[in-house]
Coordinates of C-alpha atoms in Angstrom, one line a residue:
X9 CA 28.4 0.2 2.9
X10 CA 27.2 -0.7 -0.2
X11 CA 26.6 -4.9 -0.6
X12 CA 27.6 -7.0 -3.5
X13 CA 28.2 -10.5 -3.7
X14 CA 31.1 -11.7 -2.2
X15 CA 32.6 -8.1 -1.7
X16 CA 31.6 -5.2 0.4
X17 CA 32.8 -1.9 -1.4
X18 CA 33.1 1.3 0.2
X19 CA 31.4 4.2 -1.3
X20 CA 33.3 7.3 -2.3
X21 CA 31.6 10.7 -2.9
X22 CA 32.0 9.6 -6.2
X23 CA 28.4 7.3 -6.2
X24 CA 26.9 10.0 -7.1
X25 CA 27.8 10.3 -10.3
X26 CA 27.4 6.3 -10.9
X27 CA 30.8 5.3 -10.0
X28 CA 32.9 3.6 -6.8
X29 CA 36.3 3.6 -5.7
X30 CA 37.9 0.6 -4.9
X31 CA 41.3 -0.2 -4.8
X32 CA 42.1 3.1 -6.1
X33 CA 40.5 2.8 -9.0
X34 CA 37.2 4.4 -10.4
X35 CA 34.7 1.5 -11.4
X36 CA 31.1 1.3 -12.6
X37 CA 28.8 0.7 -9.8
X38 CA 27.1 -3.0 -10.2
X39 CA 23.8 -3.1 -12.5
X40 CA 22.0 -3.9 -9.4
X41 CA 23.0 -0.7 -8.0
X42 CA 21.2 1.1 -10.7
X43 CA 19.2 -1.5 -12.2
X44 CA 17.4 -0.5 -15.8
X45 CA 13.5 -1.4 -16.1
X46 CA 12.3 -1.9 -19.4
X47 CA 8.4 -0.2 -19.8
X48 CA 6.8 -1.2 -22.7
X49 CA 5.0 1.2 -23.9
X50 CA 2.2 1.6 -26.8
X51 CA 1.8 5.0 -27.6
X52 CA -1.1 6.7 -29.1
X53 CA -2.5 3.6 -30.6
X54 CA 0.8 2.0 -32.2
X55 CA 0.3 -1.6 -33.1
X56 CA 2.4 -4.7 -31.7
X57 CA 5.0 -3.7 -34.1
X58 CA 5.4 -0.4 -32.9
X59 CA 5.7 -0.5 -29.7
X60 CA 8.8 1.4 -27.9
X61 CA 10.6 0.3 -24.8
X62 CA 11.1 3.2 -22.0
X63 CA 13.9 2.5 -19.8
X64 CA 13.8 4.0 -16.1
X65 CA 17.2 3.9 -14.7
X66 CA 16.5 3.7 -10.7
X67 CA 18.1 6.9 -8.6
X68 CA 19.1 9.3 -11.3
X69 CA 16.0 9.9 -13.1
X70 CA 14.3 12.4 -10.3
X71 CA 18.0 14.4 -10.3
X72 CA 16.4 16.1 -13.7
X73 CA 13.7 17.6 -11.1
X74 CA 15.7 17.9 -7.9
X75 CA 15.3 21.4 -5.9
X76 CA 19.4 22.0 -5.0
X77 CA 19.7 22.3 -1.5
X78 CA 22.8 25.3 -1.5
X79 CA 24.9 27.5 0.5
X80 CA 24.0 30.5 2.4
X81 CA 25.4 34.3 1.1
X82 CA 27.0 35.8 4.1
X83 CA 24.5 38.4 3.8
X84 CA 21.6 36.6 3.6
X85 CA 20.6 37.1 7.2
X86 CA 20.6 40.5 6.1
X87 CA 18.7 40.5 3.2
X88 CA 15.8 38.0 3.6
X89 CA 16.5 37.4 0.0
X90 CA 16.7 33.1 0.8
X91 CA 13.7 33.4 3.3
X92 CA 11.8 34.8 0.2
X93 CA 13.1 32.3 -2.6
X94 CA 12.3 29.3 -0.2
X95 CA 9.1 30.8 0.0
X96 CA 8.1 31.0 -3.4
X97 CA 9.8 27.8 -4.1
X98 CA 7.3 26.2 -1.3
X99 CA 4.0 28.3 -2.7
X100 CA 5.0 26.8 -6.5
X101 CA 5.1 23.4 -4.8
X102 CA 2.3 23.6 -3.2
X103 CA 0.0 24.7 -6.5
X104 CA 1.4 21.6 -8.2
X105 CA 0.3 19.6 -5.0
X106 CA -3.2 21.0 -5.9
X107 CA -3.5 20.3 -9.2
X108 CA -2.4 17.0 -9.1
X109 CA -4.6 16.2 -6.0
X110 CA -7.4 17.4 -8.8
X111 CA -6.4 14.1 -11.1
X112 CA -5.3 11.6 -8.5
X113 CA -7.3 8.0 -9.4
X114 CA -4.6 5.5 -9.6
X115 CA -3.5 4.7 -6.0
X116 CA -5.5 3.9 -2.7
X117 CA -5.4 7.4 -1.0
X118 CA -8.1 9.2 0.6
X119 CA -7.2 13.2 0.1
X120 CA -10.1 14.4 1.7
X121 CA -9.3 15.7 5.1
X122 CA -9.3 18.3 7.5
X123 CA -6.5 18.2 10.2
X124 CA -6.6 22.5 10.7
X125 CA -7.2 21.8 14.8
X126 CA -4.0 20.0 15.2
X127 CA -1.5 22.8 13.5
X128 CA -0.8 23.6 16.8
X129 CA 1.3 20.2 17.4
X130 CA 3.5 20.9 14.9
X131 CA 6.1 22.9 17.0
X132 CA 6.6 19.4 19.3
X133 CA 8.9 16.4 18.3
X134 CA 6.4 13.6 19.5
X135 CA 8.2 10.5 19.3
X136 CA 6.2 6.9 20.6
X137 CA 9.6 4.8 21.5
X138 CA 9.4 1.3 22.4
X139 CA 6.4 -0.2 23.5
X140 CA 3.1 1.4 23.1
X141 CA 1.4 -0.1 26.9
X142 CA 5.2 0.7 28.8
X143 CA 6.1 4.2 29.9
X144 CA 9.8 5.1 28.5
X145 CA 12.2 7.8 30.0
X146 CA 11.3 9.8 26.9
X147 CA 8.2 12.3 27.8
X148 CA 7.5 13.9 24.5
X149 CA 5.4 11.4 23.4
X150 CA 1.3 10.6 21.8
X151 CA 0.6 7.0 23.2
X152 CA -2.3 7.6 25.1
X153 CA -3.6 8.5 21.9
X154 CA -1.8 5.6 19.9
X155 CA -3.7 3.2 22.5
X156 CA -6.5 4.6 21.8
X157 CA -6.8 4.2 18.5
X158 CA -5.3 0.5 19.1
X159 CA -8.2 -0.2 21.1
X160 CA -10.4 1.0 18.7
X161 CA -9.3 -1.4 16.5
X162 CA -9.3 -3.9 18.4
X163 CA -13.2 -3.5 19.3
X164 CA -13.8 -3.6 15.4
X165 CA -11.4 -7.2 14.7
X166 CA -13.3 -8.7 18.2
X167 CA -10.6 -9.2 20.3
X168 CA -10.1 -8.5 24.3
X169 CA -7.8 -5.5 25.3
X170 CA -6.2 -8.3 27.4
X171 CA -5.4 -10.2 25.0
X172 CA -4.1 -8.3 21.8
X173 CA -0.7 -6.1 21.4
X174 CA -0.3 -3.4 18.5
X175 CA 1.4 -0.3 17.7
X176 CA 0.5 2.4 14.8
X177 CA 3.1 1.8 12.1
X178 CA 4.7 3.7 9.4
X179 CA 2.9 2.6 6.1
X180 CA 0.8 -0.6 5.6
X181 CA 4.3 -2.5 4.4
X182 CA 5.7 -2.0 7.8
X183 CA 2.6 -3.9 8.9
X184 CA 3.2 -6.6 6.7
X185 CA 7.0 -7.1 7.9
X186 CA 5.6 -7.1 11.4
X187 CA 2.9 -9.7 10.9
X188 CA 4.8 -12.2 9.0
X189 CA 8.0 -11.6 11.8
X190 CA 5.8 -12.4 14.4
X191 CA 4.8 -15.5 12.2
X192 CA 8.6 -16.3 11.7
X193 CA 9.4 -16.1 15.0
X194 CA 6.4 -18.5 16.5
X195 CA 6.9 -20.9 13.3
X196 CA 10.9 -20.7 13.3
X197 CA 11.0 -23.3 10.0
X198 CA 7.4 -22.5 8.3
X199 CA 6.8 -22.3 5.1
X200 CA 5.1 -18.3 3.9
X201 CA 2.0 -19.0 1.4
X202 CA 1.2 -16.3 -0.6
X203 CA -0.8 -15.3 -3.5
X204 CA 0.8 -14.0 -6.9
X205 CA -1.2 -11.1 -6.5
X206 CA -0.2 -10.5 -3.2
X207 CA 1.2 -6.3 -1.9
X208 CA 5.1 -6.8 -3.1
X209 CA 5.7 -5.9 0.9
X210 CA 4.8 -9.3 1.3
X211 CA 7.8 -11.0 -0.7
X212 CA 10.0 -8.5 0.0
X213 CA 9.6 -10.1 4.2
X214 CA 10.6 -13.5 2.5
X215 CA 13.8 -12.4 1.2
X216 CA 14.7 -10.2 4.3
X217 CA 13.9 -12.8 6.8
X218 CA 15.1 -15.4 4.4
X219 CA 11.9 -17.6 4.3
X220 CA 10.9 -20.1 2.0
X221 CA 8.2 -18.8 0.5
X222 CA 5.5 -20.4 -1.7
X223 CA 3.4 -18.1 -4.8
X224 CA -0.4 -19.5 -4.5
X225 CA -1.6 -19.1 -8.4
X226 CA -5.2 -16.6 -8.4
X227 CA -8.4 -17.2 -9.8
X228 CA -9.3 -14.7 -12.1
X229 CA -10.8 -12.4 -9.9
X230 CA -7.5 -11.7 -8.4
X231 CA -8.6 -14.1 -5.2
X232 CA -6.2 -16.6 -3.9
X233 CA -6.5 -20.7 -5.6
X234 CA -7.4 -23.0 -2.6
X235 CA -6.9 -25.8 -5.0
X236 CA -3.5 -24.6 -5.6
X237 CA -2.8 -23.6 -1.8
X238 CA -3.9 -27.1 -0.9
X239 CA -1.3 -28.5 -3.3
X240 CA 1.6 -26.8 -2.1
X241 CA 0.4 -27.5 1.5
X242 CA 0.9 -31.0 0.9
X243 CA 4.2 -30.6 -0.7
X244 CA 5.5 -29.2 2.3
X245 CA 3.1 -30.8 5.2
X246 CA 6.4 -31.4 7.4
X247 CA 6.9 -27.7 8.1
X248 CA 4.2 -25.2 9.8
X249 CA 2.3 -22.7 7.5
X250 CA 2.7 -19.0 7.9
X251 CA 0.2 -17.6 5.5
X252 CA -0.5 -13.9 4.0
X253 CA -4.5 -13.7 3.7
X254 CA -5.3 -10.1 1.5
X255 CA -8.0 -8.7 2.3
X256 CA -8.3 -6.8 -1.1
X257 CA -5.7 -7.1 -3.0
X258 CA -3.4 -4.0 -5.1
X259 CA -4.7 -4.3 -8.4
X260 CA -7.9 -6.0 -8.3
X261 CA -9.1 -5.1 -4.8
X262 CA -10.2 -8.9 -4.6
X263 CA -10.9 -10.1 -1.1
X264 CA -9.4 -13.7 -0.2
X265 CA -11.6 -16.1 1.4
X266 CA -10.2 -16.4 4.9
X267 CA -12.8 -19.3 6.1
X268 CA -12.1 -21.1 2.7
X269 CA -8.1 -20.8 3.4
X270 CA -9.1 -22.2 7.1
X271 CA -10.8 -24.7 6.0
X272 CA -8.0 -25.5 3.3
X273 CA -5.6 -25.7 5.9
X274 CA -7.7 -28.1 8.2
X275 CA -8.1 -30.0 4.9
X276 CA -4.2 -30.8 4.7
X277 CA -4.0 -31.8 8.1
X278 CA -3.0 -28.5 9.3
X279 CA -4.2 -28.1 13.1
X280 CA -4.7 -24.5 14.9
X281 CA -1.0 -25.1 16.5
X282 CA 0.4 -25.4 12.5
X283 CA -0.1 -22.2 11.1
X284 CA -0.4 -18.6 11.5
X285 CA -2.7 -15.8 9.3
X286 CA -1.3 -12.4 8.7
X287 CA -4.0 -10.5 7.4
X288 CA -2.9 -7.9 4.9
X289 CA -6.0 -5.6 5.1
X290 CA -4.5 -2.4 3.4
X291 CA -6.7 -0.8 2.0
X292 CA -10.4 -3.0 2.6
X293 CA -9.6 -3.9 6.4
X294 CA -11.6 -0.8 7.0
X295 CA -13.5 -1.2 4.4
X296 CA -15.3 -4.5 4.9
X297 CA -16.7 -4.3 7.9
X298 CA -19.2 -2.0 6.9
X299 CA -20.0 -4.1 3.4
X300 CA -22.7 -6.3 4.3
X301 CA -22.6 -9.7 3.5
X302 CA -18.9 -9.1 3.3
X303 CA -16.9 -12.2 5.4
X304 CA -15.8 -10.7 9.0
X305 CA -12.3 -10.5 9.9
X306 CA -11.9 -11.7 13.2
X307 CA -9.6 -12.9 15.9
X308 CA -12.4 -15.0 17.0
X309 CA -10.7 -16.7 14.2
X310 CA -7.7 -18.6 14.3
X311 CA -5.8 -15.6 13.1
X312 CA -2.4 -14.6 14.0
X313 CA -2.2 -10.5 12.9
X314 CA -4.0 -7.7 11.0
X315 CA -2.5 -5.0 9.5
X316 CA -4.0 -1.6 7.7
X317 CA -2.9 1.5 6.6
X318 CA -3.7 4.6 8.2
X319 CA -3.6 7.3 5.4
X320 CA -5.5 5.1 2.7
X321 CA -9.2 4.9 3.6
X322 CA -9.0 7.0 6.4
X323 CA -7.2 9.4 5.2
X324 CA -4.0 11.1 6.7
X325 CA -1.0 13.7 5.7
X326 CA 2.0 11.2 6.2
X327 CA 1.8 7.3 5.4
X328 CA 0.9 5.6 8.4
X329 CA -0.6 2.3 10.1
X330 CA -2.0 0.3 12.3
X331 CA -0.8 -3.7 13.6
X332 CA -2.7 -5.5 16.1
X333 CA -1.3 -9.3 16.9
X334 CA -2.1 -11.7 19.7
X335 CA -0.3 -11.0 22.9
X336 CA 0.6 -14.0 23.3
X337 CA 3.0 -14.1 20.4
X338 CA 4.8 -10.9 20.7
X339 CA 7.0 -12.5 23.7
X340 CA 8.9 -14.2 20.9
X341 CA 10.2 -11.1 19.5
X342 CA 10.0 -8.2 22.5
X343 CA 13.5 -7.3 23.9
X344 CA 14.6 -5.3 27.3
X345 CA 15.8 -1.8 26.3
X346 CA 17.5 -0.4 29.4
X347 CA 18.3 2.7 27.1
X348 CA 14.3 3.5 27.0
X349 CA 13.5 1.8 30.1
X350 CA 10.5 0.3 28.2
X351 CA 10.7 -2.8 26.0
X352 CA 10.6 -2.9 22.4
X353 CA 8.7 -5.7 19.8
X354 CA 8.3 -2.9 16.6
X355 CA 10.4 -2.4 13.7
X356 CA 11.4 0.6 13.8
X357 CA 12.9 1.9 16.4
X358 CA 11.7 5.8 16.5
X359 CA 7.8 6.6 15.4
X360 CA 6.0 9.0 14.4
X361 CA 4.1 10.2 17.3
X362 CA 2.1 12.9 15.4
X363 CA 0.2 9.7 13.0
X364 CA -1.9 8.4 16.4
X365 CA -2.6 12.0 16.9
X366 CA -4.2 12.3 13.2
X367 CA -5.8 8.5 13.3
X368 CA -8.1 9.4 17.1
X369 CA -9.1 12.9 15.4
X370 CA -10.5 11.1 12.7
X371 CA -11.8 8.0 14.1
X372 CA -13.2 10.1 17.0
X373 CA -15.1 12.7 14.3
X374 CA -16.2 9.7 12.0
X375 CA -16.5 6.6 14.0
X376 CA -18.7 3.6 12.8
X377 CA -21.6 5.7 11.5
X378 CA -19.0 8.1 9.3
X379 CA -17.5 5.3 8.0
X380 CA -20.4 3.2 7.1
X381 CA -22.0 6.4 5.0
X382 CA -18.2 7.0 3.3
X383 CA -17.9 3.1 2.5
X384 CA -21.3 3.0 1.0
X385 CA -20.4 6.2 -1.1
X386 CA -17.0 4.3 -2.2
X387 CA -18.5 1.4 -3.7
X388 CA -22.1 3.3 -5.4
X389 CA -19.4 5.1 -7.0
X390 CA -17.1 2.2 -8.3
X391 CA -20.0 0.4 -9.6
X392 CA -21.0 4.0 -11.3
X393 CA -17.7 4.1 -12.9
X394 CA -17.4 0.8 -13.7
X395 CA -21.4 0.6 -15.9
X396 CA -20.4 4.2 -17.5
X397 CA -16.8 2.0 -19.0
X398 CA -18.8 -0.7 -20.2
X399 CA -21.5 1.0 -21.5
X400 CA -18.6 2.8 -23.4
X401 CA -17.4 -0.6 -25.4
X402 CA -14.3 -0.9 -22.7
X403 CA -13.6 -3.5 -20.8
X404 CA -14.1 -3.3 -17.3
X405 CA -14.1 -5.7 -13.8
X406 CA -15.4 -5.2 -10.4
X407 CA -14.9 -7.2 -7.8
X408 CA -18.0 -7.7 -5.4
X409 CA -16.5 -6.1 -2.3
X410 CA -14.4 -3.8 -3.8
X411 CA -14.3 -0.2 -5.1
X412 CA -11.3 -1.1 -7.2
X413 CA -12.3 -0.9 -10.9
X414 CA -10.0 -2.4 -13.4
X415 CA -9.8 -2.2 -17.2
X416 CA -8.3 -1.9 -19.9
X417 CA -5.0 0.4 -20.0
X418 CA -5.0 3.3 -21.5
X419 CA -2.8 3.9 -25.0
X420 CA -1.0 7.1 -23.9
X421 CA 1.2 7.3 -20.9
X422 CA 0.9 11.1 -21.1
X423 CA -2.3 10.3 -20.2
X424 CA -1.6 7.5 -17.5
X425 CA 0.7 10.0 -16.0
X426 CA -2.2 13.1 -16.0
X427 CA -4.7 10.9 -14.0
X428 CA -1.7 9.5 -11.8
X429 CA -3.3 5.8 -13.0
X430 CA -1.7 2.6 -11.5
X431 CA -0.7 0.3 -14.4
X432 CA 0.1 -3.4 -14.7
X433 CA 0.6 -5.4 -17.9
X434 CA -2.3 -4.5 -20.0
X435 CA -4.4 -3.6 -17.1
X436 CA -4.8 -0.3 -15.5
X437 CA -7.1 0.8 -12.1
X438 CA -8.6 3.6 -10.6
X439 CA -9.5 3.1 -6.6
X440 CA -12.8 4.9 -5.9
X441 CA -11.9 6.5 -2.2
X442 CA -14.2 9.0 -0.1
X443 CA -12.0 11.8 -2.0
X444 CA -13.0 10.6 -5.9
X445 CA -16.7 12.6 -6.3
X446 CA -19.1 11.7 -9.8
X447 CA -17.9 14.9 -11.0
X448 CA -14.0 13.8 -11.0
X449 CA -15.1 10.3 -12.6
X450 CA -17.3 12.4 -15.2
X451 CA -14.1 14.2 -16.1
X452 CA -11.9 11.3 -15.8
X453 CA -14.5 9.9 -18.5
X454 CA -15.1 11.9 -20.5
X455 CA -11.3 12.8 -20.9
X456 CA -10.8 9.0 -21.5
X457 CA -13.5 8.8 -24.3
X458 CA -12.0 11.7 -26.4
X459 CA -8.7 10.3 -26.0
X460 CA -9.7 6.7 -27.5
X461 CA -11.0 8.6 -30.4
X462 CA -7.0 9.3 -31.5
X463 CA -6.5 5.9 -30.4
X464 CA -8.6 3.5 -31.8
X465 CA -9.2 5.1 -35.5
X466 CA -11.9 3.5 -36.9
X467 CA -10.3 0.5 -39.0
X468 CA -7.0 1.1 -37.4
X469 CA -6.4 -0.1 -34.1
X470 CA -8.4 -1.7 -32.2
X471 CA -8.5 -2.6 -28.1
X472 CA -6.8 -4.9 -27.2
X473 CA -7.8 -8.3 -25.5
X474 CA -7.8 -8.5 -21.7
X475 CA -9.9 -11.5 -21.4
X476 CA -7.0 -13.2 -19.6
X477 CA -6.6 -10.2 -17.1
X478 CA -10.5 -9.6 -16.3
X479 CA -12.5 -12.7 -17.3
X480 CA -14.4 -13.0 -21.2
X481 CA -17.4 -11.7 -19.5
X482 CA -15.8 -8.5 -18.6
X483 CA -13.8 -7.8 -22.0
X484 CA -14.6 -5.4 -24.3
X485 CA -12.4 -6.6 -27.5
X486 CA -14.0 -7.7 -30.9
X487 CA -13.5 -11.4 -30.1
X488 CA -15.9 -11.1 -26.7
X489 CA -18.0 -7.9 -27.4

């Protein structure tokens, strides 16, 4: 069933050429179906004036690229013949993985892994159904291992095996929907705070769960405004506060102050029994416990849930998480499921059973010490990358616990697209993980200097300003060079 307002429409074969039937006649599918995003785009230093407008056209563009799934020949049992095209259609595939894992900067993923010793799982269909601490009726299943890397967890956010519940997610959004559930469910009518630079997971809960949902404006390191969280905490100060704290955030990699958002709510006259934290720790909730002088995240706080994701800093072959909340909340939402014989308080209903697996190799082979080294690596790296761009005349920003450098986007999305760079506005990043070595930041560099030699001809073009994106101190236009 496809949704619309005020209709429901059934969809026909026919959607996939753009079209529904209904009421026996053929009819465009609503724009929201296939909604058009304009890109602006400045290509190879065009001015204001000449910039062009790209338009992506969501679920027909990838059909251009699409591998055709198609019949089998009678004879192909015979002849091998399919066995071999699959084949070489998987090898070509697998050379373009390589060379784009070569220039892959943009986006929070740690590619540097070694998971040869578990090949020999791959032949099992491990699925972790229900409850992670209940034994279901199905046996094929990983969560001795998914406890143990729940516990694990739990040691490094400082709180009893008594007293927390978890299970390892699907991606780090998953997490996200999960924390601020459990917040829904304990604070029925509360109010979600969250910054404008907050994961888009996070508003995407609000309109599924159909919260009210307050955007907290951002300082200009990307951290959330207590000034402005304490104002809209007043404006609602009848209705509990369920609150997204990021602990580094998708663009900047800026860590919010979780004592100072305490301390904010206290301020408004929010007591403990008010308001719930979900900590959104991505990316950094691994991260900053080995930064020192980096704030701890703990549920020696008054924190409700922390979520990260498993195949960022850690590094794993299929998205994955990890979400650890207090037991005592998860009551609200945990249901009887006779068909299991277990109980369920998850999203999802199957999981991937292989992802704990992957998570207690690595954690195991790493542990505290592994990580400490790779973290320290991470962030001598982003500060490297970040002095060789300003020393370069572009603009460029750091925040202090973060290996997330920002600056100024490049002119050619060819370019953009080569070094897979995330882009927002007139701001682009690259997120120095365990997998990004000098040598690929020296080429990423060096590749970025010649280019800006077509793009800024001398008395041409020049950079553009980003002041308002990074802070005067950190731009590198004529007006604050």
């Amino acid at each position: 069933m496809v949704g619309s307002v005020g209709a429901e429409l059934e969809v026909s074969p026919s959607e996939m050429n753009g079209k529904v039937e209904m009421n026996g006649k053929v009819e465009p599918l609503p724009e929201e179906i296939f909604p058009v995003i304009p890109i602006v785009l400045a290509e190879n230093g065009a001015n204001e004036d000449q910039k062009v407008v790209r338009e992506i056209v969501l679920g027909r563009n990838v059909h251009t690229m699409s591998h055709a799934v198609t019949e089998p020949e009678a004879d192909d049992e015979i002849t091998g013949e399919r066995e071999a095209w699959m084949a070489s259609v998987l090898a070509k595939y697998r050379r373009s993985l390589i060379e784009r894992t070569k220039n892959h900067l943009g986006y929070p993923y740690n590619l540097d892994f070694d998971y040869g010793a578990l090949a020999q799982l791959q032949h099992f269909s491990i699925n972790n159904l229900g409850d992670p601490f209940i034994e279901s009726n199905y046996g094929v299943h990983s969560r001795q291992f998914e406890v143990g890397v729940l516990d694990w967890f739990a040691r490094l956010w400082e709180i009893e095996n008594h007293e927390y519940w978890g299970y390892i997610t699907n991606c780090g959004t998953e997490g996200n929907l999960h924390g601020i559930l459990v917040g829904r469910e304990v604070f029925p009518d509360g109010v979600l705070y969250a910054s404008r630079d907050s994961h888009y997971s996070v508003f995407k809960a609000a309109r599924m769960y159909r919260m009210d949902c307050e955007k907290v404006d951002t300082l200009i390191s990307g951290e959330i405004d207590c000034a402005d969280f304490k104002a809209k905490l007043l404006r609602n100060k009848d209705k509990p506060a369920i609150i997204n704290v990021n602990i580094g955030t998708t663009v900047k990699g800026a860590v919010d102050d979780l004592d100072l958002v305490i301390e904010t709510l206290k301020g408004a006259g929010f007591s403990e029994d008010r308001f719930y934290i979900h900590c959104d720790g991505a990316l950094f909730g691994l991260m900053m416990p080995f930064v020192k002088r980096a704030p701890k995240v703990s549920f020696k706080k008054p924190i409700g849930s922390v979520s990260v994701s498993g195949h960022k800093f850690i590094g794993c072959p299929m998205p994955c998480g990890v979400q650890i909340t207090r037991l005592e909340h998860i009551n609200a939402l945990s249901r009887n499921v006779e068909y299991l014989a277990s109980r369920d308080a998850t999203i999802m209903g199957s999981r991937n059973g292989h992802a704990p697996i992957f998570l207690w190799y690595t954690l195991n082979r790493k542990g505290y010490r592994g990580f400490q080294k790779e973290v320290q690596k991470c962030l001598r790296n982003a500060h490297y990358l970040k002095d060789r761009l300003r020393a370069e005349g572009i603009g460029a920003m750091l925040n202090e616990l973060s290996s997330t450098v920002v600056f100024e986007r490049p002119q050619d999305e060819e370019f953009i697209r080569q070094w897979q760079l995330a882009c927002q506005g007139s701001i682009a990043h690259v997120v120095v993980m365990p997998s990004v070595s000098i040598e690929k930041l020296d080429d990423f560099l060096n590749d970025l200097i010649e280019k800006r030699k077509t793009w800024f001809q001398v008395g041409k073009v020049q950079p553009s300003c980003i002041a308002v994106d990074i802070g005067n101190e950190n731009c590198a236009c004529a007006q604050h060079r």
